[in-house]
XYZ file of C-alpha atoms in Angstrom:
656
model
C -76.580 -74.762 -72.653
C -78.031 -75.392 -76.058
C -79.546 -71.960 -76.061
C -76.216 -70.379 -75.149
C -74.393 -72.139 -78.111
C -77.181 -71.122 -80.397
C -76.843 -67.482 -79.225
C -73.110 -67.478 -79.794
C -73.438 -68.899 -83.273
C -76.076 -66.314 -84.145
C -73.858 -63.610 -82.745
C -70.897 -64.743 -84.844
C -73.048 -64.824 -87.964
C -74.408 -61.355 -87.297
C -70.891 -60.018 -86.580
C -69.507 -61.488 -89.833
C -72.435 -60.123 -91.776
C -71.945 -56.750 -90.197
C -68.200 -56.798 -91.081
C -69.052 -57.684 -94.694
C -71.618 -54.897 -94.875
C -69.211 -52.392 -93.307
C -66.471 -53.368 -95.761
C -68.925 -53.089 -98.646
C -70.064 -49.676 -97.429
C -66.436 -48.528 -97.166
C -65.565 -49.675 -100.637
C -68.644 -48.312 -102.356
C -69.275 -45.103 -100.368
C -66.179 -43.992 -98.505
C -63.197 -45.228 -100.571
C -63.147 -42.944 -103.558
C -60.157 -44.719 -104.978
C -62.096 -47.911 -105.408
C -65.007 -46.294 -107.155
C -62.694 -44.210 -109.292
C -60.762 -47.301 -110.311
C -63.987 -49.121 -111.238
C -65.224 -46.219 -113.359
C -61.862 -45.716 -115.004
C -61.930 -49.186 -116.482
C -64.429 -47.748 -118.966
C -64.155 -43.973 -118.859
C -61.045 -41.760 -118.726
C -61.250 -38.131 -117.703
C -58.939 -35.921 -119.747
C -58.375 -32.416 -118.379
C -58.083 -29.820 -121.108
C -56.018 -26.832 -120.153
C -57.030 -23.638 -121.975
C -54.550 -21.357 -123.631
C -53.485 -18.527 -121.424
C -54.459 -15.015 -122.497
C -51.939 -13.091 -124.600
C -50.481 -9.652 -123.744
C -50.200 -6.715 -126.188
C -48.643 -3.259 -125.949
C -50.462 0.041 -126.670
C -49.691 -0.150 -130.389
C -51.093 -3.644 -130.830
C -47.702 -5.370 -130.780
C -47.849 -8.893 -129.377
C -45.600 -9.122 -126.320
C -46.455 -12.510 -124.724
C -48.015 -15.526 -126.399
C -48.164 -19.333 -125.957
C -46.118 -22.120 -127.577
C -47.994 -25.487 -127.483
C -46.502 -28.286 -125.409
C -47.661 -31.479 -123.654
C -47.452 -32.353 -119.980
C -47.355 -35.977 -118.894
C -49.392 -36.845 -115.767
C -49.431 -39.970 -113.646
C -52.114 -41.439 -111.329
C -50.059 -43.845 -109.180
C -53.039 -46.032 -108.196
C -53.800 -46.715 -111.886
C -50.188 -46.935 -113.093
C -49.028 -50.246 -114.573
C -45.404 -50.403 -115.665
C -44.506 -53.752 -117.252
C -41.128 -52.577 -118.543
C -39.550 -49.765 -116.541
C -36.327 -49.627 -118.587
C -38.256 -49.269 -121.856
C -40.355 -46.485 -120.372
C -37.253 -44.662 -119.129
C -35.764 -44.827 -122.619
C -38.967 -43.497 -124.126
C -39.048 -40.513 -121.772
C -35.302 -39.907 -121.825
C -34.724 -40.240 -118.126
C -32.602 -42.506 -115.921
C -34.013 -45.133 -113.605
C -33.058 -42.953 -110.585
C -34.831 -39.947 -112.027
C -37.893 -42.067 -112.858
C -38.085 -43.491 -109.297
C -37.698 -40.055 -107.795
C -40.518 -38.594 -109.924
C -42.756 -41.567 -109.243
C -42.250 -41.313 -105.478
C -43.046 -37.568 -105.511
C -46.342 -38.308 -107.367
C -47.204 -41.118 -104.958
C -46.472 -38.938 -101.949
C -48.751 -36.239 -103.259
C -51.698 -38.594 -103.896
C -52.206 -42.198 -104.996
C -55.540 -41.370 -106.569
C -55.100 -37.884 -108.031
C -53.172 -37.245 -111.214
C -49.991 -35.247 -110.736
C -47.366 -33.848 -113.075
C -44.707 -36.365 -114.112
C -42.908 -34.543 -116.962
C -43.540 -31.031 -118.142
C -43.451 -29.313 -121.493
C -42.805 -32.097 -123.941
C -42.542 -30.701 -127.449
C -45.019 -31.568 -130.190
C -42.295 -33.772 -131.757
C -41.638 -35.587 -128.448
C -45.332 -36.227 -128.023
C -45.749 -37.665 -131.527
C -42.729 -39.958 -130.948
C -44.017 -41.599 -127.723
C -47.803 -41.313 -127.677
C -48.494 -44.695 -129.325
C -46.085 -46.535 -127.029
C -47.681 -45.024 -123.930
C -50.806 -47.165 -124.581
C -48.873 -50.030 -122.890
C -48.544 -47.951 -119.689
C -51.945 -47.346 -118.095
C -52.145 -44.529 -115.524
C -50.170 -42.125 -117.665
C -52.055 -39.349 -119.481
C -51.129 -36.376 -121.597
C -52.565 -32.895 -121.279
C -52.071 -30.096 -123.745
C -50.216 -27.172 -122.223
C -48.107 -24.267 -123.304
C -45.192 -22.189 -122.120
C -44.979 -18.458 -122.292
C -43.012 -17.037 -125.196
C -41.818 -13.434 -125.350
C -41.244 -11.088 -128.291
C -39.100 -8.754 -126.276
C -36.216 -9.075 -123.828
C -37.616 -6.089 -121.834
C -40.264 -5.688 -119.198
C -39.390 -8.844 -117.213
C -40.467 -7.572 -113.813
C -43.566 -5.833 -115.243
C -44.855 -8.820 -117.162
C -43.912 -11.274 -114.481
C -43.678 -15.050 -114.969
C -45.696 -18.236 -114.495
C -44.411 -21.286 -112.631
C -45.685 -24.478 -111.077
C -48.163 -23.895 -108.248
C -46.408 -24.219 -104.896
C -47.537 -26.548 -102.030
C -48.299 -23.406 -99.994
C -50.580 -22.064 -102.764
C -52.374 -25.395 -102.938
C -52.863 -25.333 -99.148
C -54.223 -21.769 -99.321
C -56.596 -22.870 -102.083
C -58.012 -25.640 -99.936
C -58.477 -23.293 -97.018
C -60.574 -21.042 -99.317
C -62.652 -24.050 -100.290
C -61.457 -23.952 -103.915
C -60.106 -26.776 -106.074
C -59.062 -25.213 -109.397
C -55.328 -25.858 -109.217
C -53.682 -29.287 -109.027
C -50.151 -30.292 -108.299
C -48.175 -29.497 -111.477
C -50.438 -26.713 -112.704
C -49.031 -23.302 -113.664
C -49.940 -20.042 -112.028
C -48.855 -16.436 -112.345
C -46.196 -15.694 -109.718
C -45.359 -12.050 -110.271
C -46.150 -8.968 -112.393
C -49.167 -8.857 -114.686
C -49.215 -12.655 -114.790
C -50.007 -12.737 -111.071
C -52.196 -9.642 -110.921
C -54.483 -10.805 -113.711
C -54.214 -14.594 -113.073
C -57.945 -15.312 -113.048
C -58.413 -13.313 -116.263
C -55.444 -14.846 -118.104
C -55.893 -18.474 -117.050
C -59.342 -18.991 -118.631
C -61.483 -22.015 -117.625
C -60.256 -25.550 -117.987
C -62.348 -28.171 -119.753
C -62.981 -31.863 -119.236
C -63.228 -34.585 -121.877
C -64.646 -38.074 -121.116
C -63.260 -40.924 -123.277
C -64.481 -44.556 -123.455
C -61.745 -47.191 -123.287
C -61.739 -50.957 -123.172
C -59.805 -53.057 -120.698
C -56.750 -52.920 -122.945
C -56.728 -49.104 -122.962
C -57.911 -48.766 -126.526
C -59.969 -45.666 -127.147
C -63.571 -46.439 -128.178
C -64.817 -42.859 -128.561
C -66.275 -40.092 -126.458
C -68.532 -41.050 -123.568
C -72.218 -40.290 -124.238
C -71.202 -38.847 -127.546
C -69.397 -36.016 -125.789
C -72.591 -34.727 -124.123
C -70.839 -34.573 -120.744
C -67.660 -32.846 -121.985
C -66.893 -29.401 -120.715
C -65.316 -27.177 -123.411
C -62.252 -25.193 -122.234
C -62.450 -21.427 -122.425
C -59.273 -19.578 -123.339
C -57.997 -16.826 -121.074
C -58.747 -13.253 -122.016
C -56.100 -11.091 -123.642
C -54.592 -8.078 -121.887
C -54.143 -4.857 -123.897
C -51.617 -2.732 -121.993
C -50.598 0.879 -122.098
C -46.912 -0.074 -122.446
C -44.878 1.236 -125.357
C -42.361 -1.513 -126.082
C -40.230 0.690 -128.305
C -40.059 3.368 -125.632
C -39.359 0.724 -122.940
C -36.449 -0.713 -124.898
C -34.979 2.748 -125.385
C -35.272 3.578 -121.688
C -33.677 0.203 -120.830
C -30.730 1.024 -123.054
C -30.054 4.215 -121.050
C -29.942 2.129 -117.844
C -27.293 -0.314 -119.102
C -24.714 -0.958 -116.378
C -26.756 1.007 -113.836
C -29.160 0.238 -111.050
C -32.322 2.212 -110.508
C -35.705 2.833 -112.112
C -37.683 4.949 -114.541
C -41.437 5.243 -114.705
C -43.237 7.099 -117.518
C -46.981 7.911 -117.299
C -49.534 9.539 -119.604
C -50.832 12.134 -117.063
C -54.185 12.535 -118.695
C -55.080 8.819 -118.274
C -52.742 7.402 -115.658
C -51.530 4.847 -118.195
C -47.973 3.621 -117.631
C -45.917 3.950 -120.794
C -42.669 2.454 -119.591
C -41.427 0.904 -116.342
C -37.683 0.342 -116.031
C -36.139 -1.689 -113.207
C -32.422 -2.139 -113.543
C -30.568 -4.406 -113.510
C -33.093 -6.633 -115.225
C -33.167 -9.993 -116.976
C -34.606 -11.533 -120.151
C -38.141 -12.872 -119.349
C -37.358 -15.934 -121.518
C -35.076 -17.114 -118.651
C -38.123 -17.986 -116.522
C -40.048 -19.791 -119.198
C -39.693 -23.359 -120.207
C -37.742 -26.264 -118.690
C -34.827 -24.165 -117.549
C -36.978 -22.192 -115.094
C -35.570 -23.769 -111.881
C -31.905 -23.397 -112.866
C -32.355 -19.771 -114.084
C -34.500 -18.755 -111.146
C -31.813 -19.885 -108.696
C -29.231 -17.961 -110.703
C -31.314 -14.799 -110.617
C -32.219 -15.173 -106.964
C -28.516 -15.401 -106.026
C -27.503 -12.405 -108.175
C -26.237 -9.757 -105.720
C -27.804 -6.975 -107.848
C -31.260 -8.539 -107.236
C -32.720 -8.383 -110.781
C -35.949 -10.018 -109.505
C -36.764 -6.906 -107.505
C -39.087 -4.493 -109.281
C -37.480 -1.284 -108.168
C -40.261 0.818 -109.702
C -42.687 -0.115 -106.988
C -40.608 -2.014 -104.456
C -37.472 0.119 -104.253
C -37.855 2.826 -101.606
C -35.727 6.040 -101.851
C -35.514 9.420 -100.216
C -36.997 11.753 -102.797
C -34.368 14.485 -102.151
C -35.111 17.891 -103.581
C -37.839 16.622 -105.908
C -40.004 16.737 -102.719
C -39.702 20.533 -102.798
C -42.437 20.565 -105.414
C -44.938 19.160 -102.905
C -43.534 21.454 -100.182
C -44.116 24.452 -102.409
C -47.737 23.565 -103.129
C -48.490 22.786 -99.437
C -46.854 26.019 -98.325
C -48.785 28.131 -100.881
C -52.122 26.424 -100.118
C -51.696 26.844 -96.330
C -50.583 30.449 -96.620
C -47.163 29.813 -95.098
C -45.694 31.581 -98.188
C -46.800 33.485 -101.240
C -45.279 33.568 -104.742
C -43.486 36.820 -103.773
C -42.087 35.567 -100.390
C -38.390 36.216 -99.992
C -36.508 34.166 -97.344
C -32.916 34.480 -96.086
C -30.254 31.859 -95.730
C -28.391 32.910 -92.646
C -28.111 30.612 -89.658
C -29.156 27.502 -91.640
C -26.872 24.503 -91.669
C -27.706 23.513 -95.205
C -25.939 23.958 -98.536
C -27.348 26.549 -100.898
C -27.125 26.490 -104.694
C -28.409 30.011 -105.240
C -25.210 31.990 -104.797
C -26.957 34.655 -102.757
C -28.032 35.382 -99.150
C -31.797 35.148 -99.880
C -34.181 33.795 -102.501
C -37.528 34.311 -104.015
C -39.750 31.270 -104.374
C -39.217 31.109 -108.123
C -35.473 31.132 -107.744
C -35.623 28.635 -104.878
C -37.368 26.150 -107.120
C -35.141 26.901 -110.125
C -31.898 26.541 -108.154
C -33.188 24.015 -105.512
C -32.420 26.214 -102.514
C -32.265 24.161 -99.315
C -32.392 27.053 -96.788
C -35.511 28.459 -98.423
C -37.406 25.229 -98.038
C -36.107 24.759 -94.552
C -37.991 28.005 -93.716
C -41.072 26.923 -95.691
C -41.295 23.647 -93.711
C -40.793 25.501 -90.428
C -43.590 27.939 -91.284
C -45.897 25.104 -92.166
C -45.172 23.216 -88.975
C -45.386 26.170 -86.625
C -48.063 28.004 -88.658
C -45.973 31.174 -88.171
C -46.344 30.896 -84.410
C -43.317 29.578 -82.504
C -44.756 29.594 -79.014
C -45.266 26.216 -77.290
C -43.099 24.568 -79.953
C -43.656 20.970 -78.818
C -47.425 21.223 -79.065
C -47.254 23.270 -82.301
C -44.966 20.618 -83.861
C -47.589 17.918 -83.315
C -50.443 20.053 -84.698
C -48.408 21.341 -87.663
C -46.987 17.933 -88.590
C -50.491 16.415 -88.593
C -51.777 19.132 -90.904
C -48.709 18.789 -93.193
C -49.020 14.968 -93.186
C -52.646 15.040 -94.310
C -51.804 17.450 -97.167
C -48.856 15.353 -98.408
C -50.747 12.051 -98.144
C -53.157 13.283 -100.850
C -50.302 13.085 -103.304
C -50.136 9.306 -102.691
C -47.075 9.508 -100.455
C -46.963 6.967 -97.571
C -49.659 4.715 -99.030
C -50.169 2.268 -101.880
C -51.430 3.957 -105.044
C -53.238 0.849 -106.201
C -51.298 0.104 -109.385
C -52.344 -3.155 -111.084
C -49.186 -5.032 -110.057
C -48.532 -7.054 -106.936
C -46.084 -6.261 -104.145
C -46.334 -2.466 -104.268
C -44.706 -0.865 -101.223
C -46.176 2.063 -99.302
C -42.922 3.782 -98.503
C -42.941 6.043 -95.411
C -44.544 9.354 -94.601
C -43.753 9.948 -90.947
C -46.496 11.211 -88.689
C -46.896 12.214 -85.021
C -47.257 8.598 -83.844
C -44.090 7.662 -85.693
C -42.023 10.401 -84.014
C -43.591 9.774 -80.580
C -42.524 6.162 -80.806
C -39.101 6.893 -82.219
C -38.342 9.604 -79.644
C -39.984 7.751 -76.708
C -42.562 10.388 -75.912
C -44.627 13.181 -77.404
C -42.652 15.930 -75.684
C -39.240 14.737 -76.779
C -39.240 16.145 -80.304
C -40.041 19.348 -82.257
C -39.293 20.885 -85.614
C -35.527 20.866 -85.081
C -35.638 17.049 -84.912
C -37.532 16.586 -88.216
C -36.495 19.527 -90.424
C -34.658 17.351 -92.996
C -37.999 15.867 -94.056
C -38.929 19.260 -95.549
C -36.246 18.839 -98.216
C -36.994 15.217 -98.971
C -34.451 13.583 -96.645
C -34.704 12.060 -93.165
C -37.311 9.396 -92.632
C -39.298 10.110 -95.854
C -39.320 7.179 -98.321
C -40.958 6.957 -101.725
C -40.981 4.614 -104.742
C -40.174 5.789 -108.287
C -43.791 5.043 -109.176
C -44.978 7.572 -106.618
C -42.511 10.172 -107.900
C -43.804 9.675 -111.454
C -47.322 10.134 -110.103
C -46.298 13.400 -108.436
C -45.026 14.596 -111.824
C -48.361 13.635 -113.397
C -50.247 15.534 -110.636
C -48.255 18.689 -111.368
C -48.782 18.191 -115.119
C -52.526 17.926 -114.527
C -52.502 20.911 -112.206
C -53.977 19.101 -109.187
C -55.326 15.620 -109.958
C -54.316 12.118 -111.022
C -55.775 8.807 -112.150
C -54.360 5.734 -110.463
C -51.325 4.622 -112.483
C -52.080 1.409 -114.330
C -50.775 -0.912 -117.045
C -53.878 -2.570 -118.529
C -55.987 -0.410 -120.850
C -58.572 -3.045 -121.712
C -59.361 -6.758 -121.231
C -60.517 -9.074 -123.986
C -61.209 -6.315 -126.493
C -58.535 -3.824 -127.533
C -61.218 -1.108 -127.747
C -62.746 -1.962 -124.421
C -62.935 0.404 -121.442
C -60.407 0.354 -118.637
C -61.437 -0.996 -115.219
C -63.650 1.446 -113.203
C -60.911 2.106 -110.650
C -58.708 3.460 -113.467
C -61.162 6.109 -114.543
C -61.638 8.034 -111.300
C -59.844 11.352 -110.838
C -58.232 11.951 -107.441
C -57.820 15.599 -106.382
C -54.989 16.731 -104.145
C -57.016 19.828 -103.052
C -54.476 22.406 -104.096
C -55.618 25.546 -106.007
C -54.862 25.614 -109.770
C -53.008 28.919 -109.500
C -50.382 27.469 -107.152
C -49.396 24.893 -109.780
C -48.669 27.640 -112.278
C -46.292 29.217 -109.771
C -44.488 25.912 -109.290
C -44.390 25.029 -112.980
C -42.768 28.337 -113.908
C -39.903 27.538 -111.522
C -39.630 23.936 -112.844
C -39.410 25.206 -116.420
C -36.483 27.445 -115.540
C -34.866 24.622 -113.532
C -34.508 22.796 -116.819
C -33.749 25.834 -118.994
C -31.213 27.577 -116.775
C -31.159 25.918 -113.370
C -29.900 22.669 -111.833
C -30.171 20.550 -114.993
C -26.941 20.294 -117.023
C -26.915 22.615 -119.997
C -25.985 19.851 -122.477
C -29.326 18.146 -121.835
C -31.477 21.161 -122.709
C -33.837 20.653 -125.674
C -34.727 24.085 -127.150
C -37.836 23.077 -129.121
C -39.439 21.013 -126.326
C -40.423 22.767 -123.071
C -39.782 20.269 -120.283
C -40.635 21.243 -116.755
C -38.626 19.340 -114.139
C -37.120 19.193 -110.657
C -33.774 17.606 -109.778
C -32.998 15.837 -106.547
C -30.024 14.277 -104.789
C -31.025 11.491 -102.451
C -28.600 10.678 -99.627
C -27.089 7.212 -99.788
C -24.412 6.640 -97.205
C -23.926 3.025 -98.327
C -22.434 3.780 -101.710
C -19.652 5.802 -103.397
C -22.115 8.616 -104.241
C -25.676 9.714 -103.556
C -28.637 8.680 -105.696
C -29.602 10.846 -108.648
C -33.372 11.740 -108.853
C -35.390 13.714 -111.373
C -39.086 14.261 -112.078
C -40.483 16.034 -115.111
C -43.293 16.350 -117.587
C -43.569 17.588 -121.178
C -44.640 19.678 -122.886
C -45.587 22.418 -120.465
C -49.016 22.853 -121.967
C -51.201 19.846 -122.741
C -48.604 17.426 -121.295
C -48.163 14.050 -122.979
C -45.804 12.320 -120.611
C -44.683 12.528 -116.942
C -41.510 10.801 -115.805
C -39.524 9.962 -112.692
C -35.999 8.555 -112.936
C -33.755 7.311 -110.098
C -30.186 6.193 -110.686
C -28.368 4.630 -107.758
C -25.025 6.327 -107.087
C -25.668 8.745 -109.883
C -24.763 11.670 -107.557
C -26.427 14.764 -108.964
C -29.980 14.721 -110.275
C -29.166 17.278 -112.941
C -26.274 15.339 -114.497
C -27.518 11.735 -114.530
C -31.264 11.169 -114.017
C -32.332 14.453 -115.678
C -30.777 13.875 -119.130
C -32.017 10.230 -119.103
C -35.609 11.249 -118.350
C -35.505 14.161 -120.824
C -34.285 11.905 -123.605
C -37.098 9.450 -122.896
C -39.601 12.310 -123.003
C -38.185 13.566 -126.309
C -38.165 10.063 -127.784
C -41.828 9.610 -126.892
C -43.041 12.990 -128.192
C -40.793 13.513 -131.232
C -39.754 9.925 -132.070
C -36.061 10.922 -132.088
C -33.346 12.272 -129.785
C -31.406 15.449 -130.424
C -28.258 14.993 -128.367
C -26.696 11.832 -129.811
C -23.314 12.411 -128.204
C -24.848 12.729 -124.722
C -27.013 9.662 -125.476
C -23.933 7.556 -126.232
C -22.194 8.898 -123.122
C -25.126 7.923 -120.890
C -25.518 4.484 -122.496
C -21.814 3.779 -121.893
C -21.771 5.141 -118.331
C -21.226 2.378 -115.798
C -22.528 3.153 -112.318
C -23.034 -0.377 -111.012
C -21.740 -0.728 -107.506
C -21.922 -3.636 -105.109
C -21.502 -2.617 -101.475
C -18.944 -4.775 -99.694
C -20.412 -7.358 -97.324
C -20.762 -6.227 -93.747
C -17.821 -7.417 -91.587
C -18.831 -10.385 -89.488
C -19.024 -9.530 -85.857
C -17.963 -11.996 -83.214
C -21.093 -13.243 -81.504
C -21.570 -11.769 -78.068
C -21.360 -14.523 -75.415
C -24.641 -15.058 -73.642
C -22.782 -15.892 -70.426
C -19.567 -14.631 -68.801
C -16.498 -16.709 -69.723
C -16.360 -18.238 -66.250
C -19.905 -19.551 -66.440
C -21.501 -22.391 -68.322
C -24.929 -23.907 -68.673
C -25.652 -27.404 -67.529
C -28.669 -29.681 -67.618
C -29.694 -30.880 -64.169
C -32.860 -32.874 -63.638
C -34.159 -31.787 -66.987
C -33.581 -28.066 -66.239
C -30.886 -25.709 -67.553
C -28.874 -23.777 -64.985
C -25.728 -21.605 -64.906
C -22.687 -22.892 -63.091
C -18.934 -22.068 -62.939
C -16.928 -23.486 -65.806
C -14.741 -25.626 -63.512
C -15.902 -29.118 -64.258
C -14.303 -30.561 -61.157
C -16.809 -28.684 -59.058
C -19.536 -30.889 -60.641
C -18.037 -34.360 -60.898
C -21.483 -35.984 -61.059
C -22.013 -34.635 -64.614
C -20.490 -36.053 -67.743
C -19.017 -33.810 -70.488
C -22.250 -34.290 -72.491
C -24.261 -32.580 -69.762
C -22.454 -29.308 -70.453
C -23.971 -26.912 -72.969
C -21.783 -23.995 -74.052
C -23.536 -20.874 -75.316
C -21.053 -18.988 -77.461
């Protein structure tokens, strides 16, 4: 018996010792909060946020820079608040606001610092920093908000905002830990695309403090400090003066204009209208202004240059001409008639040459060109020939960047649509259910074909270069204004069309501007602009969309442009004069037709389609049936409740 008691006592002693050891192990090894709290009694870690890289235009003008501010962080586990009311008065918040912000921080993490108040001015920081010594657990970090020297380029430049919970989760899944709750990150435009370049590398400073929070100096003389490295500057190809001029022509209009230097692929201007002032999404008013912009029915947050998809209309006839010539479906001297074609003709005659068809944008002519390409001049076994011909045509057109992402250095670029055999098989429920007569409208830039204004500008650059392009891009150099562009923005991409075919097309485009579908009042005698008009079908509005592509001058081109104006109707009367004025402004520095310029600036084409009428929801059951829950299962029964007296009214579930 004595031995049993002795064994029990020993067991209890061992158990208690084990529990003490386990608790000690937990506190010292597992519980990071405990060790952090112990260390922080002597050492405080101060994160140093580097200045974000600045952004310049092609002439060295500063577009985006940083204004210094301070962010206040809180670590809830360390926070001591002896006088809440005094602290609220210092920070200029109510007790309710303070409690809300504190609970958000505590929910995020008790041990990690999180943002409490953002973007305190230098004056605010100077006013409260001494008093904050009485409130341990609160720390300041230097920060900055983006400041803009222009009201243009909002969608191109993009904006920075607080990192979202989803972005923090994605970061953890990638095994990274750079961003913390409350940090800023590029959310769109160049700010997002070049985030890692612009953000730099944050630093860390270790400061010795006593138990009263009084700073005693750097820990280990600063030997352990990590110096922050500022983000690298971006030197862009944008011409702010040209951009502002192009924006002025798009006042009270929706649409886009993209201007490219064809020899380099550098984007000179990128209009997306309606737009907004980038200052709206910088600073403390971000949330309020973002909500306002997001609810705007004209969707100013959408970058129409690379996210808006349009039918190219007759501008696509430029590509159709080149493919037809290269494949031998036509020659420069081919004459085609108009009879029997259900398409409008602008030529005023019963047949056209290729030159006149380009000059006057002849639909019947290009109907025949597309038919010849698809059937390869052999109209036997038309279903099979349509598949073979469309595949050959698709591969040719795809080399112009249609139906794919070009790779511009901006996020959210859309591919558009270049229909292929698989697409039509799926749409027509079988490979033998369609032929040329089902797809002919694609040959004149209508039907299922969809492109972005950026792609149209790239097509203009390809024609200007007589057969090649460099991927359109915005950043010329990083860190050094004289640095080289990124490798992917040096490579030339060939469209595999013979040089001589471009000269045939360009001759027609020159006459389209001089004496063709472009309005006479827009003609500039001392600047040879080669262009092609287009009218893109838009059944949702009061008029079709106006489209135009061009380059200038004809020899040694300096600029290639695409312009799309929603509801502008004719390409030659709206988009063409806008694009031609932008070209003249860039090359000559001035504009000849001041009267037309004023007229276009004052032209209001904004239109908001009426909301779709609400349809009455279709009942999921006949009116004489109802769903009930019986034994945990849903079943259909007649609506007469008396037939099912065992069910209460709450057992009936109507599906209307």
